[in-house]
PDB file of C-alpha atoms in Angstrom:
ATOM      1  CA  MET A   1      45.532 -56.587-138.677  1.00 39.00           C
ATOM      2  CA  ARG A   2      46.277 -56.180-134.943  1.00 54.00           C
ATOM      3  CA  LYS A   3      46.363 -52.509-133.841  1.00 76.00           C
ATOM      4  CA  ASP A   4      49.583 -51.046-132.477  1.00 86.00           C
ATOM      5  CA  PRO A   5      52.036 -53.535-134.100  1.00 90.00           C
ATOM      6  CA  LEU A   6      55.035 -52.026-132.240  1.00 93.00           C
ATOM      7  CA  ILE A   7      53.420 -52.251-128.880  1.00 93.00           C
ATOM      8  CA  HIS A   8      52.588 -55.990-129.458  1.00 93.00           C
ATOM      9  CA  ASP A   9      55.873 -56.704-131.173  1.00 94.00           C
ATOM     10  CA  PRO A  10      57.982 -58.908-128.609  1.00 94.00           C
ATOM     11  CA  HIS A  11      61.105 -57.958-130.461  1.00 96.00           C
ATOM     12  CA  GLY A  12      60.347 -54.316-130.580  1.00 95.00           C
ATOM     13  CA  GLY A  13      63.187 -53.517-128.014  1.00 96.00           C
ATOM     14  CA  MET A  14      63.653 -50.086-126.649  1.00 97.00           C
ATOM     15  CA  PRO A  15      61.394 -48.273-129.291  1.00 96.00           C
ATOM     16  CA  ARG A  16      58.573 -50.500-128.065  1.00 97.00           C
ATOM     17  CA  LEU A  17      59.109 -49.616-124.422  1.00 97.00           C
ATOM     18  CA  LEU A  18      59.299 -45.926-125.166  1.00 97.00           C
ATOM     19  CA  GLU A  19      56.058 -46.149-127.203  1.00 96.00           C
ATOM     20  CA  ILE A  20      54.364 -48.089-124.385  1.00 97.00           C
ATOM     21  CA  MET A  21      55.199 -45.292-121.939  1.00 97.00           C
ATOM     22  CA  ARG A  22      54.190 -42.602-124.337  1.00 97.00           C
ATOM     23  CA  ARG A  23      50.826 -44.252-124.812  1.00 96.00           C
ATOM     24  CA  LEU A  24      50.410 -44.793-120.964  1.00 97.00           C
ATOM     25  CA  ARG A  25      50.870 -41.062-120.456  1.00 97.00           C
ATOM     26  CA  ASP A  26      48.670 -39.917-123.362  1.00 96.00           C
ATOM     27  CA  PRO A  27      46.205 -37.512-121.754  1.00 95.00           C
ATOM     28  CA  GLU A  28      43.217 -38.683-123.827  1.00 94.00           C
ATOM     29  CA  THR A  29      43.725 -42.366-124.239  1.00 94.00           C
ATOM     30  CA  GLY A  30      46.386 -43.347-121.532  1.00 95.00           C
ATOM     31  CA  CYS A  31      46.060 -44.858-118.059  1.00 96.00           C
ATOM     32  CA  PRO A  32      44.590 -42.426-115.464  1.00 96.00           C
ATOM     33  CA  TRP A  33      47.114 -43.438-112.770  1.00 97.00           C
ATOM     34  CA  ASP A  34      50.129 -42.900-115.088  1.00 97.00           C
ATOM     35  CA  ILE A  35      48.814 -39.636-116.323  1.00 97.00           C
ATOM     36  CA  ASP A  36      48.440 -38.396-112.789  1.00 97.00           C
ATOM     37  CA  GLN A  37      52.107 -38.952-111.819  1.00 97.00           C
ATOM     38  CA  ASN A  38      55.012 -36.563-111.694  1.00 97.00           C
ATOM     39  CA  PHE A  39      58.672 -36.512-110.857  1.00 96.00           C
ATOM     40  CA  ASN A  40      58.062 -36.328-107.119  1.00 94.00           C
ATOM     41  CA  THR A  41      55.557 -39.204-107.084  1.00 96.00           C
ATOM     42  CA  ILE A  42      57.755 -41.396-109.242  1.00 96.00           C
ATOM     43  CA  ALA A  43      60.960 -40.821-107.431  1.00 92.00           C
ATOM     44  CA  PRO A  44      60.232 -43.185-104.441  1.00 89.00           C
ATOM     45  CA  TYR A  45      59.441 -45.962-106.888  1.00 93.00           C
ATOM     46  CA  THR A  46      62.820 -45.437-108.547  1.00 94.00           C
ATOM     47  CA  ILE A  47      64.648 -45.747-105.278  1.00 89.00           C
ATOM     48  CA  GLU A  48      62.574 -48.946-104.413  1.00 90.00           C
ATOM     49  CA  GLU A  49      63.449 -50.526-107.660  1.00 94.00           C
ATOM     50  CA  ALA A  50      67.145 -49.728-107.237  1.00 91.00           C
ATOM     51  CA  TYR A  51      66.997 -51.459-103.905  1.00 87.00           C
ATOM     52  CA  GLU A  52      65.149 -54.512-105.423  1.00 92.00           C
ATOM     53  CA  VAL A  53      67.967 -54.768-107.971  1.00 94.00           C
ATOM     54  CA  ALA A  54      70.493 -54.760-105.127  1.00 88.00           C
ATOM     55  CA  ASP A  55      68.409 -57.404-103.202  1.00 87.00           C
ATOM     56  CA  ALA A  56      68.271 -59.749-106.329  1.00 92.00           C
ATOM     57  CA  ILE A  57      72.044 -59.383-106.571  1.00 91.00           C
ATOM     58  CA  ALA A  58      72.601 -60.255-102.947  1.00 85.00           C
ATOM     59  CA  ARG A  59      70.520 -63.450-103.306  1.00 87.00           C
ATOM     60  CA  SER A  60      72.212 -64.395-106.573  1.00 92.00           C
ATOM     61  CA  ASP A  61      68.835 -64.721-108.126  1.00 95.00           C
ATOM     62  CA  TRP A  62      69.695 -63.989-111.792  1.00 96.00           C
ATOM     63  CA  ALA A  63      66.147 -64.619-113.109  1.00 95.00           C
ATOM     64  CA  GLU A  64      64.684 -62.150-110.602  1.00 95.00           C
ATOM     65  CA  LEU A  65      67.569 -59.664-111.434  1.00 96.00           C
ATOM     66  CA  GLU A  66      66.502 -59.732-115.030  1.00 97.00           C
ATOM     67  CA  GLY A  67      63.023 -58.595-114.014  1.00 96.00           C
ATOM     68  CA  GLU A  68      64.149 -56.078-111.500  1.00 96.00           C
ATOM     69  CA  LEU A  69      66.559 -54.450-113.998  1.00 97.00           C
ATOM     70  CA  GLY A  70      63.532 -54.196-116.342  1.00 97.00           C
ATOM     71  CA  ASP A  71      61.553 -52.463-113.654  1.00 97.00           C
ATOM     72  CA  LEU A  72      64.492 -50.076-113.012  1.00 97.00           C
ATOM     73  CA  LEU A  73      64.891 -49.293-116.767  1.00 98.00           C
ATOM     74  CA  LEU A  74      61.190 -48.507-116.752  1.00 97.00           C
ATOM     75  CA  GLN A  75      61.775 -45.810-114.123  1.00 97.00           C
ATOM     76  CA  THR A  76      64.264 -44.082-116.489  1.00 98.00           C
ATOM     77  CA  VAL A  77      61.849 -44.314-119.344  1.00 98.00           C
ATOM     78  CA  TYR A  78      59.049 -42.844-117.064  1.00 98.00           C
ATOM     79  CA  HIS A  79      61.198 -39.850-116.021  1.00 98.00           C
ATOM     80  CA  ALA A  80      62.331 -39.396-119.636  1.00 98.00           C
ATOM     81  CA  GLN A  81      58.634 -39.266-120.981  1.00 98.00           C
ATOM     82  CA  MET A  82      57.763 -36.746-118.273  1.00 98.00           C
ATOM     83  CA  GLY A  83      60.856 -34.655-119.048  1.00 98.00           C
ATOM     84  CA  ALA A  84      60.005 -34.738-122.703  1.00 97.00           C
ATOM     85  CA  GLU A  85      56.405 -33.668-122.058  1.00 97.00           C
ATOM     86  CA  ALA A  86      57.755 -30.665-119.948  1.00 97.00           C
ATOM     87  CA  GLY A  87      60.441 -29.790-122.575  1.00 97.00           C
ATOM     88  CA  HIS A  88      63.320 -30.583-120.175  1.00 97.00           C
ATOM     89  CA  PHE A  89      64.907 -33.475-121.859  1.00 97.00           C
ATOM     90  CA  THR A  90      64.233 -36.537-123.898  1.00 97.00           C
ATOM     91  CA  PHE A  91      65.339 -40.218-123.745  1.00 97.00           C
ATOM     92  CA  ASP A  92      67.777 -39.664-126.599  1.00 97.00           C
ATOM     93  CA  SER A  93      69.314 -36.783-124.785  1.00 97.00           C
ATOM     94  CA  ILE A  94      69.646 -38.741-121.691  1.00 97.00           C
ATOM     95  CA  VAL A  95      71.505 -41.493-123.620  1.00 97.00           C
ATOM     96  CA  LYS A  96      73.741 -38.948-125.355  1.00 97.00           C
ATOM     97  CA  ASN A  97      74.611 -37.308-122.024  1.00 95.00           C
ATOM     98  CA  ILE A  98      75.562 -40.591-120.214  1.00 95.00           C
ATOM     99  CA  ALA A  99      77.540 -41.820-123.329  1.00 96.00           C
ATOM    100  CA  ASP A 100      79.381 -38.361-123.525  1.00 94.00           C
ATOM    101  CA  LYS A 101      80.218 -38.568-119.836  1.00 90.00           C
ATOM    102  CA  MET A 102      81.525 -42.079-119.972  1.00 92.00           C
ATOM    103  CA  VAL A 103      83.794 -41.193-122.987  1.00 92.00           C
ATOM    104  CA  ALA A 104      85.084 -38.053-121.237  1.00 88.00           C
ATOM    105  CA  ARG A 105      85.733 -39.797-118.055  1.00 86.00           C
ATOM    106  CA  HIS A 106      87.677 -42.695-119.567  1.00 88.00           C
ATOM    107  CA  PRO A 107      90.448 -40.955-121.741  1.00 87.00           C
ATOM    108  CA  HIS A 108      92.579 -44.024-121.036  1.00 85.00           C
ATOM    109  CA  VAL A 109      90.160 -46.204-122.877  1.00 88.00           C
ATOM    110  CA  PHE A 110      88.664 -43.772-125.599  1.00 90.00           C
ATOM    111  CA  GLY A 111      91.345 -41.265-125.751  1.00 87.00           C
ATOM    112  CA  ASP A 112      95.089 -40.898-125.906  1.00 84.00           C
ATOM    113  CA  GLU A 113      95.916 -41.443-122.363  1.00 80.00           C
ATOM    114  CA  SER A 114      97.840 -44.562-121.330  1.00 80.00           C
ATOM    115  CA  ARG A 115      95.995 -47.401-119.625  1.00 79.00           C
ATOM    116  CA  ASP A 116      99.204 -48.171-117.820  1.00 80.00           C
ATOM    117  CA  LYS A 117      98.346 -46.982-114.426  1.00 77.00           C
ATOM    118  CA  SER A 118      97.003 -48.353-111.085  1.00 80.00           C
ATOM    119  CA  ALA A 119      93.397 -48.577-110.033  1.00 77.00           C
ATOM    120  CA  GLU A 120      94.150 -45.892-107.452  1.00 79.00           C
ATOM    121  CA  GLN A 121      95.529 -43.568-110.041  1.00 80.00           C
ATOM    122  CA  GLN A 122      92.437 -44.134-112.239  1.00 78.00           C
ATOM    123  CA  THR A 123      90.260 -43.458-109.283  1.00 76.00           C
ATOM    124  CA  ALA A 124      92.100 -40.199-108.635  1.00 77.00           C
ATOM    125  CA  ASP A 125      91.949 -39.207-112.314  1.00 77.00           C
ATOM    126  CA  TRP A 126      88.273 -40.001-112.277  1.00 74.00           C
ATOM    127  CA  GLU A 127      87.664 -37.638-109.282  1.00 74.00           C
ATOM    128  CA  LYS A 128      89.738 -34.811-111.013  1.00 77.00           C
ATOM    129  CA  ILE A 129      87.514 -35.091-113.983  1.00 77.00           C
ATOM    130  CA  LYS A 130      84.319 -35.086-111.966  1.00 72.00           C
ATOM    131  CA  ALA A 131      85.632 -31.974-110.010  1.00 72.00           C
ATOM    132  CA  ALA A 132      86.041 -30.158-113.365  1.00 73.00           C
ATOM    133  CA  GLU A 133      82.600 -31.211-114.281  1.00 72.00           C
ATOM    134  CA  ARG A 134      81.154 -29.775-111.009  1.00 69.00           C
ATOM    135  CA  ALA A 135      83.144 -26.601-111.587  1.00 69.00           C
ATOM    136  CA  GLY A 136      81.537 -26.256-115.013  1.00 68.00           C
ATOM    137  CA  LYS A 137      78.084 -26.561-113.281  1.00 70.00           C
ATOM    138  CA  ALA A 138      79.044 -23.738-110.797  1.00 66.00           C
ATOM    139  CA  GLN A 139      79.331 -26.400-107.985  1.00 64.00           C
ATOM    140  CA  ARG A 140      82.431 -24.811-106.450  1.00 75.00           C
ATOM    141  CA  ARG A 141      82.031 -25.830-102.817  1.00 84.00           C
ATOM    142  CA  THR A 142      83.638 -29.125-101.647  1.00 85.00           C
ATOM    143  CA  LEU A 143      80.252 -30.673-100.804  1.00 89.00           C
ATOM    144  CA  ASP A 144      78.235 -29.408-103.690  1.00 87.00           C
ATOM    145  CA  GLY A 145      76.466 -32.024-105.839  1.00 82.00           C
ATOM    146  CA  VAL A 146      76.117 -34.866-103.368  1.00 87.00           C
ATOM    147  CA  ALA A 147      72.609 -36.044-103.965  1.00 84.00           C
ATOM    148  CA  ILE A 148      70.151 -35.339-101.139  1.00 85.00           C
ATOM    149  CA  GLY A 149      68.027 -38.348-101.854  1.00 79.00           C
ATOM    150  CA  LEU A 150      70.741 -40.921-101.204  1.00 83.00           C
ATOM    151  CA  PRO A 151      70.304 -43.224 -98.107  1.00 87.00           C
ATOM    152  CA  GLY A 152      71.560 -41.321 -95.101  1.00 91.00           C
ATOM    153  CA  MET A 153      74.655 -43.450 -94.380  1.00 92.00           C
ATOM    154  CA  THR A 154      75.674 -43.567 -98.022  1.00 92.00           C
ATOM    155  CA  ARG A 155      75.346 -39.889 -98.285  1.00 93.00           C
ATOM    156  CA  ALA A 156      77.371 -39.528 -95.062  1.00 95.00           C
ATOM    157  CA  VAL A 157      80.273 -41.582 -96.552  1.00 94.00           C
ATOM    158  CA  LYS A 158      80.301 -39.506 -99.788  1.00 93.00           C
ATOM    159  CA  LEU A 159      80.350 -36.273 -97.743  1.00 94.00           C
ATOM    160  CA  GLN A 160      83.284 -37.563 -95.740  1.00 95.00           C
ATOM    161  CA  LYS A 161      85.184 -38.657 -98.869  1.00 92.00           C
ATOM    162  CA  ARG A 162      84.788 -35.191-100.315  1.00 91.00           C
ATOM    163  CA  MET A 163      86.060 -33.603 -96.942  1.00 94.00           C
ATOM    164  CA  ALA A 164      88.967 -36.112 -96.851  1.00 93.00           C
ATOM    165  CA  ARG A 165      90.193 -34.986-100.260  1.00 88.00           C
ATOM    166  CA  VAL A 166      90.925 -31.592 -98.821  1.00 90.00           C
ATOM    167  CA  GLY A 167      92.453 -32.943 -95.721  1.00 92.00           C
ATOM    168  CA  PHE A 168      89.443 -32.860 -93.265  1.00 93.00           C
ATOM    169  CA  ASP A 169      89.823 -36.379 -91.979  1.00 94.00           C
ATOM    170  CA  TRP A 170      91.398 -38.400 -89.241  1.00 94.00           C
ATOM    171  CA  ASP A 171      94.901 -40.137 -89.995  1.00 91.00           C
ATOM    172  CA  GLN A 172      94.073 -43.111 -87.765  1.00 93.00           C
ATOM    173  CA  THR A 173      90.975 -45.337 -87.233  1.00 95.00           C
ATOM    174  CA  GLN A 174      91.647 -45.166 -83.485  1.00 96.00           C
ATOM    175  CA  SER A 175      90.752 -41.368 -83.716  1.00 95.00           C
ATOM    176  CA  VAL A 176      87.460 -42.358 -85.168  1.00 96.00           C
ATOM    177  CA  LEU A 177      86.849 -44.940 -82.377  1.00 96.00           C
ATOM    178  CA  ASP A 178      87.626 -42.362 -79.752  1.00 96.00           C
ATOM    179  CA  LYS A 179      85.092 -40.025 -81.366  1.00 96.00           C
ATOM    180  CA  ILE A 180      82.578 -42.812 -81.205  1.00 97.00           C
ATOM    181  CA  VAL A 181      83.066 -43.075 -77.398  1.00 97.00           C
ATOM    182  CA  GLU A 182      82.664 -39.236 -77.060  1.00 96.00           C
ATOM    183  CA  GLU A 183      79.422 -39.162 -79.284  1.00 96.00           C
ATOM    184  CA  THR A 184      77.987 -42.120 -77.389  1.00 96.00           C
ATOM    185  CA  GLN A 185      78.554 -40.341 -74.037  1.00 95.00           C
ATOM    186  CA  GLU A 186      76.893 -37.163 -75.418  1.00 95.00           C
ATOM    187  CA  LEU A 187      73.859 -39.291 -76.492  1.00 95.00           C
ATOM    188  CA  VAL A 188      73.460 -40.765 -73.055  1.00 94.00           C
ATOM    189  CA  GLU A 189      73.595 -37.367 -71.565  1.00 93.00           C
ATOM    190  CA  ALA A 190      71.011 -36.141 -74.026  1.00 93.00           C
ATOM    191  CA  ARG A 191      68.784 -39.065 -73.273  1.00 92.00           C
ATOM    192  CA  ASP A 192      68.953 -38.295 -69.474  1.00 90.00           C
ATOM    193  CA  THR A 193      68.608 -34.505 -69.481  1.00 89.00           C
ATOM    194  CA  LEU A 194      67.625 -33.065 -72.934  1.00 85.00           C
ATOM    195  CA  THR A 195      64.633 -32.916 -75.271  1.00 91.00           C
ATOM    196  CA  PRO A 196      63.648 -35.632 -77.850  1.00 91.00           C
ATOM    197  CA  ASP A 197      65.016 -33.344 -80.557  1.00 93.00           C
ATOM    198  CA  ASP A 198      68.322 -33.079 -78.880  1.00 93.00           C
ATOM    199  CA  VAL A 199      68.424 -36.836 -78.637  1.00 94.00           C
ATOM    200  CA  GLU A 200      67.734 -37.144 -82.329  1.00 95.00           C
ATOM    201  CA  ALA A 201      70.543 -34.737 -83.078  1.00 95.00           C
ATOM    202  CA  GLU A 202      73.065 -36.519 -80.968  1.00 96.00           C
ATOM    203  CA  PHE A 203      71.980 -39.952 -82.413  1.00 96.00           C
ATOM    204  CA  GLY A 204      72.589 -38.443 -85.855  1.00 96.00           C
ATOM    205  CA  ASP A 205      76.086 -37.333 -84.843  1.00 96.00           C
ATOM    206  CA  LEU A 206      76.823 -40.848 -83.601  1.00 97.00           C
ATOM    207  CA  MET A 207      75.546 -42.460 -86.939  1.00 97.00           C
ATOM    208  CA  PHE A 208      77.712 -39.993 -88.868  1.00 96.00           C
ATOM    209  CA  VAL A 209      80.750 -41.060 -87.088  1.00 96.00           C
ATOM    210  CA  MET A 210      79.831 -44.756 -87.344  1.00 97.00           C
ATOM    211  CA  ALA A 211      79.704 -44.097 -91.265  1.00 96.00           C
ATOM    212  CA  ASN A 212      83.180 -42.620 -90.963  1.00 96.00           C
ATOM    213  CA  LEU A 213      84.396 -45.765 -89.232  1.00 96.00           C
ATOM    214  CA  ALA A 214      83.007 -47.863 -91.917  1.00 96.00           C
ATOM    215  CA  ARG A 215      84.782 -45.705 -94.477  1.00 95.00           C
ATOM    216  CA  HIS A 216      88.075 -46.041 -92.551  1.00 96.00           C
ATOM    217  CA  LEU A 217      87.582 -49.766 -92.368  1.00 95.00           C
ATOM    218  CA  GLY A 218      86.615 -50.114 -96.055  1.00 94.00           C
ATOM    219  CA  VAL A 219      83.122 -51.268 -95.213  1.00 94.00           C
ATOM    220  CA  ASP A 220      79.938 -50.203 -96.996  1.00 93.00           C
ATOM    221  CA  PRO A 221      77.658 -49.398 -94.114  1.00 94.00           C
ATOM    222  CA  GLU A 222      74.484 -49.988 -96.021  1.00 89.00           C
ATOM    223  CA  ALA A 223      75.668 -53.306 -97.164  1.00 88.00           C
ATOM    224  CA  ALA A 224      76.686 -54.126 -93.569  1.00 92.00           C
ATOM    225  CA  VAL A 225      73.363 -53.306 -92.227  1.00 91.00           C
ATOM    226  CA  ARG A 226      71.607 -55.288 -95.051  1.00 87.00           C
ATOM    227  CA  ARG A 227      73.811 -58.321 -94.075  1.00 89.00           C
ATOM    228  CA  THR A 228      72.929 -57.985 -90.462  1.00 93.00           C
ATOM    229  CA  ASN A 229      69.213 -57.547 -91.248  1.00 92.00           C
ATOM    230  CA  ALA A 230      69.419 -60.834 -93.400  1.00 90.00           C
ATOM    231  CA  LYS A 231      71.144 -62.578 -90.401  1.00 93.00           C
ATOM    232  CA  VAL A 232      68.431 -61.413 -87.949  1.00 95.00           C
ATOM    233  CA  GLU A 233      65.701 -62.602 -90.202  1.00 95.00           C
ATOM    234  CA  ARG A 234      67.408 -66.002 -90.557  1.00 95.00           C
ATOM    235  CA  ARG A 235      68.017 -66.472 -86.900  1.00 96.00           C
ATOM    236  CA  PHE A 236      64.608 -65.265 -85.783  1.00 97.00           C
ATOM    237  CA  ALA A 237      62.940 -67.627 -88.310  1.00 97.00           C
ATOM    238  CA  GLN A 238      64.873 -70.474 -86.592  1.00 97.00           C
ATOM    239  CA  ILE A 239      63.713 -69.245 -83.183  1.00 97.00           C
ATOM    240  CA  GLU A 240      60.071 -69.431 -84.379  1.00 97.00           C
ATOM    241  CA  ASP A 241      60.705 -72.906 -85.820  1.00 97.00           C
ATOM    242  CA  ARG A 242      62.172 -74.202 -82.552  1.00 97.00           C
ATOM    243  CA  LEU A 243      59.325 -72.712 -80.533  1.00 97.00           C
ATOM    244  CA  ALA A 244      56.782 -74.258 -82.980  1.00 97.00           C
ATOM    245  CA  ALA A 245      58.457 -77.585 -82.486  1.00 96.00           C
ATOM    246  CA  ILE A 246      57.275 -77.457 -78.794  1.00 96.00           C
ATOM    247  CA  GLY A 247      53.848 -76.000 -79.562  1.00 96.00           C
ATOM    248  CA  LYS A 248      54.623 -72.380 -78.900  1.00 96.00           C
ATOM    249  CA  THR A 249      54.939 -69.025 -80.686  1.00 96.00           C
ATOM    250  CA  PRO A 250      56.981 -66.027 -79.812  1.00 96.00           C
ATOM    251  CA  ALA A 251      54.048 -64.483 -78.138  1.00 96.00           C
ATOM    252  CA  ASP A 252      53.882 -67.550 -75.797  1.00 96.00           C
ATOM    253  CA  SER A 253      57.555 -67.273 -75.076  1.00 96.00           C
ATOM    254  CA  ASP A 254      59.667 -64.634 -73.295  1.00 96.00           C
ATOM    255  CA  LEU A 255      62.934 -62.817 -73.729  1.00 97.00           C
ATOM    256  CA  THR A 256      65.011 -65.260 -71.653  1.00 97.00           C
ATOM    257  CA  GLU A 257      63.794 -68.312 -73.584  1.00 97.00           C
ATOM    258  CA  MET A 258      64.223 -66.585 -77.048  1.00 97.00           C
ATOM    259  CA  ASP A 259      67.564 -65.222 -76.171  1.00 97.00           C
ATOM    260  CA  ALA A 260      68.796 -68.764 -75.150  1.00 97.00           C
ATOM    261  CA  LEU A 261      67.523 -70.090 -78.487  1.00 97.00           C
ATOM    262  CA  TRP A 262      69.273 -67.185 -80.418  1.00 96.00           C
ATOM    263  CA  ASP A 263      72.455 -68.000 -78.521  1.00 96.00           C
ATOM    264  CA  ALA A 264      72.223 -71.617 -79.477  1.00 96.00           C
ATOM    265  CA  ILE A 265      71.487 -70.816 -83.154  1.00 96.00           C
ATOM    266  CA  LYS A 266      74.372 -68.322 -83.186  1.00 95.00           C
ATOM    267  CA  ALA A 267      76.928 -70.954 -81.716  1.00 95.00           C
ATOM    268  CA  ALA A 268      75.612 -73.583 -84.272  1.00 94.00           C
ATOM    269  CA  GLU A 269      76.274 -71.189 -87.144  1.00 93.00           C
ATOM    270  CA  LYS A 270      79.790 -70.422 -86.012  1.00 90.00           C
ATOM    271  CA  SER A 271      80.564 -74.114 -85.576  1.00 88.00           C
ATOM    272  CA  SER A 272      79.272 -75.253 -88.838  1.00 79.00           C
TER     273      SER A 272
END
């Protein structure tokens, strides 16, 4: 009879995955690398896997998405196992916590509240419930509880949304654009007269206002940058292809030639 029937059962489901992780972390018989990990060392992998899920979705690669979602689920299982070992929480308590939260945050689905309300009203109600939850955690300041580990632009937008709820916001997009001009001028002045640290600070100010502009325009700044990154990759690959057709590489070319190719590729994309 094969040892570890659950581990080798392809239909073992969630219990199988939990047992695999428990065994990997076993201090006597587990994997040395897995045993050596902790919350801090695993956190970067968790963030990376979330981005890979987003990448598969952006490419509409559903087979890849299935695998990436599994990788992301494994991260939750990994943290749950470490939490259980330290006595902080278990996988079951994690599941109970999120299930309870979803029920509490959707009284119009699981409770007595009417579903006859707009998406905007549902969003407002959601934020009221979240605010009450933060108050229960002694998070009483407006900006308490915005995760530090979020990507910078995403966290900037979340901070701005919180401030906007209490009236700290511009009424018009033009005011944000005016602020961008002001911050750009301050960045140029810092570049010419101040220290590298001052330049970084001014650049951060400009990026924060750019995130605010994205929020006012209804644009996800992280998604916008990812879209531009993909566009740059696509166009530069075409530059390389066109150079290769004449026996050259980018290293054999110069900015003038490659810029002309870029403009031609851009024009072709717009006309297609």
